[in-house]
Amino acid sequence: MKILNIGSLNIDYTYSVEHFVRAGETLAARTREEHCGGKGLNQSIALARAGAKVYHAGCIGAEGTALVKELRDSGADTSLILRRDIATGHAVIQVDPTGQNCILIFGGANREISNEDIDNCLSAFSAGDILLLQNETSGVAYAIEQAARKGMYVALNPSPISEELLKSSALKHVHWFILNEIEGYELSGEREPERICTVMREKYPGSTIVLTLGGDGCMLLDDSGFYRHGAYSVSVVDTTGAGDTFAGYFLGCTAAGMPVEETLAYASMAAAIAVGRPGAAASIPLAAEVRRALAGVND
Ligand code: RIB
């Protein structure tokens, strides 16, 4: 089983700030750092560090070379990444003293992936393989439909949620929804976690709903019922990429055949380690670190 991630590749400009900039305010940042990011890239790196074989497809401009190197160094296959004469996607990220962030993205090359590009990527994959998507690239609904037609399993992290995605009939082909409460509310109209999962399953029968709940852990609903896992407590440095770390580890462990409870423990611990470090991709732990940390809490 191969995993293809058609996902965003961003240069993250991260500013540490006293508080998030308010309307009309000019604020001096304390520090500025440049990191590799993009929900797509982060999730591929998490998959690779979890031990999965992942093929990353996406699109960059000339300044995106470091993103490809970061993916390759982490063990992801980068042969499907397109290079075009357009600006690489980027994100402007403010991180406050509590480690919370707010993110502004510029899609750039991420939004220049055509249906033909998607067909080309998918041609190397077949029934039983997995397609992972977020919502920072163009052609998400088309990719879901074409992958489903081939008999691939689709995992969707519907982030950032958009009107276009909410209205898409392609969502009925999604096998795993990996989402947070905000996305869950937009898709289900419900705010209470169990209701989000239940209504999502009613809307998309047969799917598995994986709901992340920040400091309250996570919840999963599939054919066999509800599973829950608490969050591991850590001192928070930067939450950027924590959800991506969870998503990549969840999918990697699931694809490897790990039981649900263990998978949720791995994904939760990987995300907890990531929030204790600065940056997005750079903060994602290796599987050995996650194993050691889990052994520590289980002692
Ligand atoms: O989820 C975190 C990511 O969101 C950042 O790396 C940024 O690039 C945006 O895509």
PDB file of C-alpha atoms and ligand atoms in Angstrom:
ATOM      1  CA  MET A   1       0.000   0.000   0.000  1.00  0.00           C
ATOM      2  CA  LYS A   2       1.485   3.331  -1.113  1.00  0.00           C
ATOM      3  CA  ILE A   3       0.576   6.734   0.312  1.00  0.00           C
ATOM      4  CA  LEU A   4       0.368   9.774  -1.964  1.00  0.00           C
ATOM      5  CA  ASN A   5       0.011  13.229  -0.408  1.00  0.00           C
ATOM      6  CA  ILE A   6      -0.952  15.991  -2.832  1.00  0.00           C
ATOM      7  CA  GLY A   7      -0.194  18.829  -0.465  1.00  0.00           C
ATOM      8  CA  SER A   8       0.967  22.377   0.095  1.00  0.00           C
ATOM      9  CA  LEU A   9       4.588  23.430   0.313  1.00  0.00           C
ATOM     10  CA  ASN A  10       5.073  26.709   2.180  1.00  0.00           C
ATOM     11  CA  ILE A  11       7.918  28.801   3.428  1.00  0.00           C
ATOM     12  CA  ASP A  12       6.829  29.772   6.951  1.00  0.00           C
ATOM     13  CA  TYR A  13       7.877  33.214   8.204  1.00  0.00           C
ATOM     14  CA  THR A  14       7.352  32.908  11.925  1.00  0.00           C
ATOM     15  CA  TYR A  15       7.236  35.989  14.156  1.00  0.00           C
ATOM     16  CA  SER A  16       7.140  35.762  17.927  1.00  0.00           C
ATOM     17  CA  VAL A  17       4.902  38.530  19.228  1.00  0.00           C
ATOM     18  CA  GLU A  18       3.685  39.844  22.582  1.00  0.00           C
ATOM     19  CA  HIS A  19       0.124  39.466  21.298  1.00  0.00           C
ATOM     20  CA  PHE A  20      -1.501  38.968  17.880  1.00  0.00           C
ATOM     21  CA  VAL A  21      -1.614  42.165  15.821  1.00  0.00           C
ATOM     22  CA  ARG A  22      -4.930  43.998  16.202  1.00  0.00           C
ATOM     23  CA  ALA A  23      -6.801  45.902  13.496  1.00  0.00           C
ATOM     24  CA  GLY A  24      -5.059  49.219  12.859  1.00  0.00           C
ATOM     25  CA  GLU A  25      -2.087  48.345  15.096  1.00  0.00           C
ATOM     26  CA  THR A  26       1.605  48.299  14.176  1.00  0.00           C
ATOM     27  CA  LEU A  27       3.506  45.839  16.313  1.00  0.00           C
ATOM     28  CA  ALA A  28       7.226  45.039  16.550  1.00  0.00           C
ATOM     29  CA  ALA A  29       7.982  41.299  16.486  1.00  0.00           C
ATOM     30  CA  ARG A  30      10.531  39.970  19.014  1.00  0.00           C
ATOM     31  CA  THR A  31      12.073  37.467  16.590  1.00  0.00           C
ATOM     32  CA  ARG A  32      11.622  36.272  13.026  1.00  0.00           C
ATOM     33  CA  GLU A  33      12.470  32.780  11.822  1.00  0.00           C
ATOM     34  CA  GLU A  34      12.107  30.985   8.510  1.00  0.00           C
ATOM     35  CA  HIS A  35      10.898  27.380   8.556  1.00  0.00           C
ATOM     36  CA  CYS A  36       9.727  24.726   6.123  1.00  0.00           C
ATOM     37  CA  GLY A  37       5.958  24.314   6.350  1.00  0.00           C
ATOM     38  CA  GLY A  38       2.658  23.931   4.626  1.00  0.00           C
ATOM     39  CA  LYS A  39       0.080  21.494   5.946  1.00  0.00           C
ATOM     40  CA  GLY A  40       0.954  19.146   3.107  1.00  0.00           C
ATOM     41  CA  LEU A  41       4.700  19.165   3.698  1.00  0.00           C
ATOM     42  CA  ASN A  42       4.260  18.842   7.474  1.00  0.00           C
ATOM     43  CA  GLN A  43       1.967  15.843   7.083  1.00  0.00           C
ATOM     44  CA  SER A  44       4.321  14.113   4.637  1.00  0.00           C
ATOM     45  CA  ILE A  45       7.205  14.634   7.042  1.00  0.00           C
ATOM     46  CA  ALA A  46       5.132  13.258   9.903  1.00  0.00           C
ATOM     47  CA  LEU A  47       4.235  10.224   7.774  1.00  0.00           C
ATOM     48  CA  ALA A  48       7.861   9.655   6.829  1.00  0.00           C
ATOM     49  CA  ARG A  49       9.092  10.090  10.424  1.00  0.00           C
ATOM     50  CA  ALA A  50       6.372   7.671  11.538  1.00  0.00           C
ATOM     51  CA  GLY A  51       8.002   5.143   9.201  1.00  0.00           C
ATOM     52  CA  ALA A  52       5.569   5.255   6.257  1.00  0.00           C
ATOM     53  CA  LYS A  53       6.550   5.297   2.590  1.00  0.00           C
ATOM     54  CA  VAL A  54       5.062   8.571   1.355  1.00  0.00           C
ATOM     55  CA  TYR A  55       5.105  10.203  -2.070  1.00  0.00           C
ATOM     56  CA  HIS A  56       4.663  13.967  -1.879  1.00  0.00           C
ATOM     57  CA  ALA A  57       3.148  15.750  -4.875  1.00  0.00           C
ATOM     58  CA  GLY A  58       2.855  19.527  -5.004  1.00  0.00           C
ATOM     59  CA  CYS A  59       4.159  22.595  -6.750  1.00  0.00           C
ATOM     60  CA  ILE A  60       6.890  25.123  -5.954  1.00  0.00           C
ATOM     61  CA  GLY A  61       8.613  28.093  -7.561  1.00  0.00           C
ATOM     62  CA  ALA A  62      12.340  28.784  -7.631  1.00  0.00           C
ATOM     63  CA  GLU A  63      12.596  29.677  -3.915  1.00  0.00           C
ATOM     64  CA  GLY A  64      11.070  26.365  -2.814  1.00  0.00           C
ATOM     65  CA  THR A  65      14.140  24.153  -3.228  1.00  0.00           C
ATOM     66  CA  ALA A  66      14.766  23.947   0.538  1.00  0.00           C
ATOM     67  CA  LEU A  67      11.264  22.503   1.003  1.00  0.00           C
ATOM     68  CA  VAL A  68      12.029  19.624  -1.342  1.00  0.00           C
ATOM     69  CA  LYS A  69      15.323  18.984   0.448  1.00  0.00           C
ATOM     70  CA  GLU A  70      13.579  18.910   3.841  1.00  0.00           C
ATOM     71  CA  LEU A  71      11.074  16.358   2.549  1.00  0.00           C
ATOM     72  CA  ARG A  72      13.758  14.231   0.932  1.00  0.00           C
ATOM     73  CA  ASP A  73      15.968  14.339   4.027  1.00  0.00           C
ATOM     74  CA  SER A  74      13.004  13.082   6.048  1.00  0.00           C
ATOM     75  CA  GLY A  75      12.565  10.106   3.716  1.00  0.00           C
ATOM     76  CA  ALA A  76       9.641  11.250   1.548  1.00  0.00           C
ATOM     77  CA  ASP A  77       9.695  10.636  -2.207  1.00  0.00           C
ATOM     78  CA  THR A  78       9.767  14.028  -3.962  1.00  0.00           C
ATOM     79  CA  SER A  79       9.818  12.942  -7.604  1.00  0.00           C
ATOM     80  CA  LEU A  80       6.229  14.135  -8.165  1.00  0.00           C
ATOM     81  CA  ILE A  81       6.871  17.735  -7.068  1.00  0.00           C
ATOM     82  CA  LEU A  82       6.408  20.201  -9.918  1.00  0.00           C
ATOM     83  CA  ARG A  83       8.585  23.277 -10.390  1.00  0.00           C
ATOM     84  CA  ARG A  84       6.994  26.260 -12.083  1.00  0.00           C
ATOM     85  CA  ASP A  85       7.936  29.860 -12.743  1.00  0.00           C
ATOM     86  CA  ILE A  86       5.629  31.225 -10.029  1.00  0.00           C
ATOM     87  CA  ALA A  87       6.015  32.216  -6.385  1.00  0.00           C
ATOM     88  CA  THR A  88       6.278  29.391  -3.861  1.00  0.00           C
ATOM     89  CA  GLY A  89       3.476  29.389  -1.291  1.00  0.00           C
ATOM     90  CA  HIS A  90       4.242  31.025   2.029  1.00  0.00           C
ATOM     91  CA  ALA A  91       2.739  31.613   5.436  1.00  0.00           C
ATOM     92  CA  VAL A  92       3.065  34.525   7.843  1.00  0.00           C
ATOM     93  CA  ILE A  93       2.753  33.078  11.318  1.00  0.00           C
ATOM     94  CA  GLN A  94       2.460  34.961  14.603  1.00  0.00           C
ATOM     95  CA  VAL A  95       3.258  32.964  17.738  1.00  0.00           C
ATOM     96  CA  ASP A  96       2.299  34.506  21.084  1.00  0.00           C
ATOM     97  CA  PRO A  97       3.957  33.840  24.487  1.00  0.00           C
ATOM     98  CA  THR A  98       1.505  30.989  25.191  1.00  0.00           C
ATOM     99  CA  GLY A  99       2.585  29.197  21.974  1.00  0.00           C
ATOM    100  CA  GLN A 100      -0.724  29.808  20.188  1.00  0.00           C
ATOM    101  CA  ASN A 101      -0.501  30.927  16.579  1.00  0.00           C
ATOM    102  CA  CYS A 102      -2.421  32.725  13.896  1.00  0.00           C
ATOM    103  CA  ILE A 103      -1.557  32.038  10.286  1.00  0.00           C
ATOM    104  CA  LEU A 104      -1.976  33.945   7.035  1.00  0.00           C
ATOM    105  CA  ILE A 105      -1.271  31.881   3.918  1.00  0.00           C
ATOM    106  CA  PHE A 106      -0.455  32.899   0.393  1.00  0.00           C
ATOM    107  CA  GLY A 107      -1.176  29.951  -1.903  1.00  0.00           C
ATOM    108  CA  GLY A 108       1.152  30.819  -4.782  1.00  0.00           C
ATOM    109  CA  ALA A 109       2.323  27.663  -6.577  1.00  0.00           C
ATOM    110  CA  ASN A 110       0.109  25.494  -4.337  1.00  0.00           C
ATOM    111  CA  ARG A 111      -2.908  26.896  -6.168  1.00  0.00           C
ATOM    112  CA  GLU A 112      -1.478  26.198  -9.638  1.00  0.00           C
ATOM    113  CA  ILE A 113      -1.909  22.426  -9.625  1.00  0.00           C
ATOM    114  CA  SER A 114      -4.159  21.553 -12.567  1.00  0.00           C
ATOM    115  CA  ASN A 115      -6.493  18.593 -13.054  1.00  0.00           C
ATOM    116  CA  GLU A 116      -4.018  17.285 -15.613  1.00  0.00           C
ATOM    117  CA  ASP A 117      -1.217  17.469 -13.002  1.00  0.00           C
ATOM    118  CA  ILE A 118      -3.442  15.506 -10.631  1.00  0.00           C
ATOM    119  CA  ASP A 119      -4.127  12.836 -13.288  1.00  0.00           C
ATOM    120  CA  ASN A 120      -0.384  12.513 -13.862  1.00  0.00           C
ATOM    121  CA  CYS A 121       0.301  12.017 -10.150  1.00  0.00           C
ATOM    122  CA  LEU A 122      -2.493   9.513  -9.712  1.00  0.00           C
ATOM    123  CA  SER A 123      -1.360   7.431 -12.686  1.00  0.00           C
ATOM    124  CA  ALA A 124       1.356   5.829 -10.533  1.00  0.00           C
ATOM    125  CA  PHE A 125      -1.175   4.683  -7.899  1.00  0.00           C
ATOM    126  CA  SER A 126      -3.902   2.071  -7.856  1.00  0.00           C
ATOM    127  CA  ALA A 127      -6.697   0.442  -5.882  1.00  0.00           C
ATOM    128  CA  GLY A 128      -5.861   0.046  -2.209  1.00  0.00           C
ATOM    129  CA  ASP A 129      -3.334   2.904  -2.152  1.00  0.00           C
ATOM    130  CA  ILE A 130      -4.069   5.986  -0.037  1.00  0.00           C
ATOM    131  CA  LEU A 131      -4.461   9.586  -1.154  1.00  0.00           C
ATOM    132  CA  LEU A 132      -3.999  12.230   1.548  1.00  0.00           C
ATOM    133  CA  LEU A 133      -5.202  15.797   0.992  1.00  0.00           C
ATOM    134  CA  GLN A 134      -5.562  19.028   2.909  1.00  0.00           C
ATOM    135  CA  ASN A 135      -7.282  22.150   1.597  1.00  0.00           C
ATOM    136  CA  GLU A 136      -4.334  24.370   0.696  1.00  0.00           C
ATOM    137  CA  THR A 137      -3.888  23.153  -2.891  1.00  0.00           C
ATOM    138  CA  SER A 138      -6.037  23.517  -5.996  1.00  0.00           C
ATOM    139  CA  GLY A 139      -8.115  20.643  -7.364  1.00  0.00           C
ATOM    140  CA  VAL A 140      -8.935  18.941  -4.047  1.00  0.00           C
ATOM    141  CA  ALA A 141     -12.451  17.816  -5.062  1.00  0.00           C
ATOM    142  CA  TYR A 142     -11.196  16.603  -8.439  1.00  0.00           C
ATOM    143  CA  ALA A 143      -8.381  14.626  -6.789  1.00  0.00           C
ATOM    144  CA  ILE A 144     -10.839  12.983  -4.373  1.00  0.00           C
ATOM    145  CA  GLU A 145     -13.147  11.943  -7.212  1.00  0.00           C
ATOM    146  CA  GLN A 146     -10.392  10.561  -9.415  1.00  0.00           C
ATOM    147  CA  ALA A 147      -8.726   8.674  -6.566  1.00  0.00           C
ATOM    148  CA  ALA A 148     -12.058   7.159  -5.521  1.00  0.00           C
ATOM    149  CA  ARG A 149     -12.698   6.106  -9.116  1.00  0.00           C
ATOM    150  CA  LYS A 150      -9.421   4.169  -9.022  1.00  0.00           C
ATOM    151  CA  GLY A 151     -10.387   2.464  -5.767  1.00  0.00           C
ATOM    152  CA  MET A 152      -7.904   4.401  -3.637  1.00  0.00           C
ATOM    153  CA  TYR A 153      -8.719   5.287  -0.030  1.00  0.00           C
ATOM    154  CA  VAL A 154      -8.939   9.027   0.576  1.00  0.00           C
ATOM    155  CA  ALA A 155      -7.865  10.735   3.804  1.00  0.00           C
ATOM    156  CA  LEU A 156      -8.868  14.387   4.084  1.00  0.00           C
ATOM    157  CA  ASN A 157      -7.747  17.008   6.556  1.00  0.00           C
ATOM    158  CA  PRO A 158     -10.236  19.726   5.514  1.00  0.00           C
ATOM    159  CA  SER A 159      -8.010  22.563   6.647  1.00  0.00           C
ATOM    160  CA  PRO A 160      -8.403  25.442   6.118  1.00  0.00           C
ATOM    161  CA  ILE A 161     -12.114  24.856   5.598  1.00  0.00           C
ATOM    162  CA  SER A 162     -13.695  26.779   2.697  1.00  0.00           C
ATOM    163  CA  GLU A 163     -17.166  27.326   1.245  1.00  0.00           C
ATOM    164  CA  GLU A 164     -16.134  25.443  -1.897  1.00  0.00           C
ATOM    165  CA  LEU A 165     -15.078  22.373   0.069  1.00  0.00           C
ATOM    166  CA  LEU A 166     -18.160  22.484   2.294  1.00  0.00           C
ATOM    167  CA  LYS A 167     -20.406  22.322  -0.762  1.00  0.00           C
ATOM    168  CA  SER A 168     -18.436  19.615  -2.540  1.00  0.00           C
ATOM    169  CA  SER A 169     -20.185  16.343  -3.326  1.00  0.00           C
ATOM    170  CA  ALA A 170     -16.730  14.710  -3.537  1.00  0.00           C
ATOM    171  CA  LEU A 171     -16.670  14.486   0.276  1.00  0.00           C
ATOM    172  CA  LYS A 172     -18.868  11.380   0.092  1.00  0.00           C
ATOM    173  CA  HIS A 173     -15.787   9.490  -1.179  1.00  0.00           C
ATOM    174  CA  VAL A 174     -13.618  10.347   1.847  1.00  0.00           C
ATOM    175  CA  HIS A 175     -12.659   7.374   3.999  1.00  0.00           C
ATOM    176  CA  TRP A 176     -10.892   9.223   6.860  1.00  0.00           C
ATOM    177  CA  PHE A 177     -11.768  12.757   7.934  1.00  0.00           C
ATOM    178  CA  ILE A 178      -9.035  14.112  10.214  1.00  0.00           C
ATOM    179  CA  LEU A 179     -10.300  17.429  11.545  1.00  0.00           C
ATOM    180  CA  ASN A 180     -10.523  19.799  14.476  1.00  0.00           C
ATOM    181  CA  GLU A 181     -13.605  21.180  16.210  1.00  0.00           C
ATOM    182  CA  ILE A 182     -13.802  24.276  13.994  1.00  0.00           C
ATOM    183  CA  GLU A 183     -13.812  22.184  10.817  1.00  0.00           C
ATOM    184  CA  GLY A 184     -16.123  19.694  12.518  1.00  0.00           C
ATOM    185  CA  TYR A 185     -18.607  22.463  13.294  1.00  0.00           C
ATOM    186  CA  GLU A 186     -18.515  23.769   9.723  1.00  0.00           C
ATOM    187  CA  LEU A 187     -19.119  20.300   8.304  1.00  0.00           C
ATOM    188  CA  SER A 188     -21.696  19.052  10.804  1.00  0.00           C
ATOM    189  CA  GLY A 189     -23.333  22.175  12.261  1.00  0.00           C
ATOM    190  CA  GLU A 190     -22.621  20.684  15.705  1.00  0.00           C
ATOM    191  CA  ARG A 191     -20.323  21.977  18.455  1.00  0.00           C
ATOM    192  CA  GLU A 192     -20.277  19.074  20.894  1.00  0.00           C
ATOM    193  CA  PRO A 193     -17.540  16.564  19.942  1.00  0.00           C
ATOM    194  CA  GLU A 194     -19.648  13.373  20.033  1.00  0.00           C
ATOM    195  CA  ARG A 195     -22.373  15.092  18.015  1.00  0.00           C
ATOM    196  CA  ILE A 196     -19.820  16.289  15.451  1.00  0.00           C
ATOM    197  CA  CYS A 197     -18.630  12.708  14.942  1.00  0.00           C
ATOM    198  CA  THR A 198     -22.137  11.244  14.884  1.00  0.00           C
ATOM    199  CA  VAL A 199     -23.533  13.775  12.405  1.00  0.00           C
ATOM    200  CA  MET A 200     -20.427  13.460  10.194  1.00  0.00           C
ATOM    201  CA  ARG A 201     -20.953   9.679  10.051  1.00  0.00           C
ATOM    202  CA  GLU A 202     -24.598  10.185   9.159  1.00  0.00           C
ATOM    203  CA  LYS A 203     -23.600  12.556   6.355  1.00  0.00           C
ATOM    204  CA  TYR A 204     -20.734  10.389   5.120  1.00  0.00           C
ATOM    205  CA  PRO A 205     -21.691   6.772   5.915  1.00  0.00           C
ATOM    206  CA  GLY A 206     -18.814   4.338   6.235  1.00  0.00           C
ATOM    207  CA  SER A 207     -16.229   7.041   6.900  1.00  0.00           C
ATOM    208  CA  THR A 208     -13.971   7.209   9.946  1.00  0.00           C
ATOM    209  CA  ILE A 209     -14.072  10.507  11.822  1.00  0.00           C
ATOM    210  CA  VAL A 210     -10.930  11.519  13.685  1.00  0.00           C
ATOM    211  CA  LEU A 211     -11.557  14.658  15.723  1.00  0.00           C
ATOM    212  CA  THR A 212      -8.721  16.491  17.468  1.00  0.00           C
ATOM    213  CA  LEU A 213      -9.707  18.439  20.575  1.00  0.00           C
ATOM    214  CA  GLY A 214      -6.534  20.355  21.521  1.00  0.00           C
ATOM    215  CA  GLY A 215      -5.877  20.048  25.250  1.00  0.00           C
ATOM    216  CA  ASP A 216      -8.825  17.632  25.544  1.00  0.00           C
ATOM    217  CA  GLY A 217      -7.171  14.990  23.358  1.00  0.00           C
ATOM    218  CA  CYS A 218      -8.938  13.324  20.452  1.00  0.00           C
ATOM    219  CA  MET A 219     -11.881  11.155  19.544  1.00  0.00           C
ATOM    220  CA  LEU A 220     -12.492   8.650  16.746  1.00  0.00           C
ATOM    221  CA  LEU A 221     -15.735   7.200  15.471  1.00  0.00           C
ATOM    222  CA  ASP A 222     -15.839   4.289  13.033  1.00  0.00           C
ATOM    223  CA  ASP A 223     -18.015   1.226  12.367  1.00  0.00           C
ATOM    224  CA  SER A 224     -16.975  -0.266  15.689  1.00  0.00           C
ATOM    225  CA  GLY A 225     -17.876   2.796  17.787  1.00  0.00           C
ATOM    226  CA  PHE A 226     -16.153   5.588  19.706  1.00  0.00           C
ATOM    227  CA  TYR A 227     -12.508   5.653  20.807  1.00  0.00           C
ATOM    228  CA  ARG A 228     -11.017   8.438  22.946  1.00  0.00           C
ATOM    229  CA  HIS A 229      -7.524   9.477  23.970  1.00  0.00           C
ATOM    230  CA  GLY A 230      -6.427  12.272  26.299  1.00  0.00           C
ATOM    231  CA  ALA A 231      -3.743  14.842  25.481  1.00  0.00           C
ATOM    232  CA  TYR A 232      -0.261  14.410  26.991  1.00  0.00           C
ATOM    233  CA  SER A 233       0.693  17.429  29.067  1.00  0.00           C
ATOM    234  CA  VAL A 234       3.695  19.409  27.870  1.00  0.00           C
ATOM    235  CA  SER A 235       4.959  22.931  28.197  1.00  0.00           C
ATOM    236  CA  VAL A 236       3.820  24.649  25.011  1.00  0.00           C
ATOM    237  CA  VAL A 237       6.400  26.459  22.882  1.00  0.00           C
ATOM    238  CA  ASP A 238       4.697  26.631  19.474  1.00  0.00           C
ATOM    239  CA  THR A 239       1.507  24.855  18.408  1.00  0.00           C
ATOM    240  CA  THR A 240       2.216  25.346  14.672  1.00  0.00           C
ATOM    241  CA  GLY A 241       2.078  21.991  12.887  1.00  0.00           C
ATOM    242  CA  ALA A 242       0.740  20.011  15.870  1.00  0.00           C
ATOM    243  CA  GLY A 243      -2.423  19.040  13.966  1.00  0.00           C
ATOM    244  CA  ASP A 244      -0.317  18.061  10.958  1.00  0.00           C
ATOM    245  CA  THR A 245       1.915  15.920  13.141  1.00  0.00           C
ATOM    246  CA  PHE A 246      -1.160  14.186  14.542  1.00  0.00           C
ATOM    247  CA  ALA A 247      -2.632  13.633  11.058  1.00  0.00           C
ATOM    248  CA  GLY A 248       0.591  12.209   9.590  1.00  0.00           C
ATOM    249  CA  TYR A 249       1.198   9.903  12.539  1.00  0.00           C
ATOM    250  CA  PHE A 250      -2.432   8.814  12.595  1.00  0.00           C
ATOM    251  CA  LEU A 251      -2.401   7.845   8.948  1.00  0.00           C
ATOM    252  CA  GLY A 252       1.077   6.295   9.037  1.00  0.00           C
ATOM    253  CA  CYS A 253       0.250   4.087  12.023  1.00  0.00           C
ATOM    254  CA  THR A 254      -3.163   3.164  10.593  1.00  0.00           C
ATOM    255  CA  ALA A 255      -1.631   2.186   7.245  1.00  0.00           C
ATOM    256  CA  ALA A 256       0.891   0.030   9.115  1.00  0.00           C
ATOM    257  CA  GLY A 257      -2.012  -1.900  10.671  1.00  0.00           C
ATOM    258  CA  MET A 258      -1.632  -0.591  14.227  1.00  0.00           C
ATOM    259  CA  PRO A 259      -4.748  -1.004  16.412  1.00  0.00           C
ATOM    260  CA  VAL A 260      -6.847   2.159  16.862  1.00  0.00           C
ATOM    261  CA  GLU A 261      -6.063   2.754  20.574  1.00  0.00           C
ATOM    262  CA  GLU A 262      -2.307   2.476  19.973  1.00  0.00           C
ATOM    263  CA  THR A 263      -2.532   4.664  16.872  1.00  0.00           C
ATOM    264  CA  LEU A 264      -4.258   7.423  18.850  1.00  0.00           C
ATOM    265  CA  ALA A 265      -1.588   7.172  21.552  1.00  0.00           C
ATOM    266  CA  TYR A 266       1.224   7.487  18.965  1.00  0.00           C
ATOM    267  CA  ALA A 267      -0.415  10.396  17.163  1.00  0.00           C
ATOM    268  CA  SER A 268      -1.191  12.194  20.434  1.00  0.00           C
ATOM    269  CA  MET A 269       2.340  11.773  21.749  1.00  0.00           C
ATOM    270  CA  ALA A 270       3.902  12.889  18.449  1.00  0.00           C
ATOM    271  CA  ALA A 271       1.730  16.043  18.519  1.00  0.00           C
ATOM    272  CA  ALA A 272       2.606  16.679  22.180  1.00  0.00           C
ATOM    273  CA  ILE A 273       6.336  16.494  21.397  1.00  0.00           C
ATOM    274  CA  ALA A 274       5.837  18.848  18.430  1.00  0.00           C
ATOM    275  CA  VAL A 275       4.151  21.591  20.506  1.00  0.00           C
ATOM    276  CA  GLY A 276       7.139  21.617  22.847  1.00  0.00           C
ATOM    277  CA  ARG A 277       9.411  22.762  19.987  1.00  0.00           C
ATOM    278  CA  PRO A 278       9.484  25.785  17.658  1.00  0.00           C
ATOM    279  CA  GLY A 279       8.475  25.645  13.984  1.00  0.00           C
ATOM    280  CA  ALA A 280       6.260  23.305  12.000  1.00  0.00           C
ATOM    281  CA  ALA A 281       8.168  20.601  10.086  1.00  0.00           C
ATOM    282  CA  ALA A 282      11.235  20.995  12.297  1.00  0.00           C
ATOM    283  CA  SER A 283       9.225  20.140  15.402  1.00  0.00           C
ATOM    284  CA  ILE A 284       7.956  16.744  14.182  1.00  0.00           C
ATOM    285  CA  PRO A 285       9.551  13.863  16.125  1.00  0.00           C
ATOM    286  CA  LEU A 286      10.946  10.596  14.816  1.00  0.00           C
ATOM    287  CA  ALA A 287       9.069   7.383  15.608  1.00  0.00           C
ATOM    288  CA  ALA A 288      11.847   6.290  17.997  1.00  0.00           C
ATOM    289  CA  GLU A 289      11.359   9.462  20.079  1.00  0.00           C
ATOM    290  CA  VAL A 290       7.618   8.876  20.197  1.00  0.00           C
ATOM    291  CA  ARG A 291       8.151   5.255  21.271  1.00  0.00           C
ATOM    292  CA  ARG A 292      10.579   6.315  24.025  1.00  0.00           C
ATOM    293  CA  ALA A 293       8.188   8.984  25.283  1.00  0.00           C
ATOM    294  CA  LEU A 294       5.287   6.526  25.326  1.00  0.00           C
ATOM    295  CA  ALA A 295       7.394   3.965  27.171  1.00  0.00           C
ATOM    296  CA  GLY A 296       8.172   6.712  29.725  1.00  0.00           C
ATOM    297  CA  VAL A 297       4.520   7.517  30.437  1.00  0.00           C
ATOM    298  CA  ASN A 298       3.541   3.817  30.513  1.00  0.00           C
ATOM    299  CA  ASP A 299       6.257   2.881  33.061  1.00  0.00           C
TER     300      ASP A 299
HETATM  301  O1  RIB B   1      -0.557  23.687   9.982  1.00  0.00           O
HETATM  302  C1  RIB B   1       0.547  24.552  10.013  1.00  0.00           C
HETATM  303  C2  RIB B   1       0.865  25.037   8.632  1.00  0.00           C
HETATM  304  O2  RIB B   1      -0.217  25.819   8.174  1.00  0.00           O
HETATM  305  C3  RIB B   1       2.062  25.947   8.548  1.00  0.00           C
HETATM  306  O3  RIB B   1       3.246  25.227   8.340  1.00  0.00           O
HETATM  307  C4  RIB B   1       1.684  26.899   7.426  1.00  0.00           C
HETATM  308  O4  RIB B   1       2.499  26.820   6.320  1.00  0.00           O
HETATM  309  C5  RIB B   1       0.229  26.622   7.109  1.00  0.00           C
HETATM  310  O5  RIB B   1       0.085  25.872   5.970  1.00  0.00           O
END
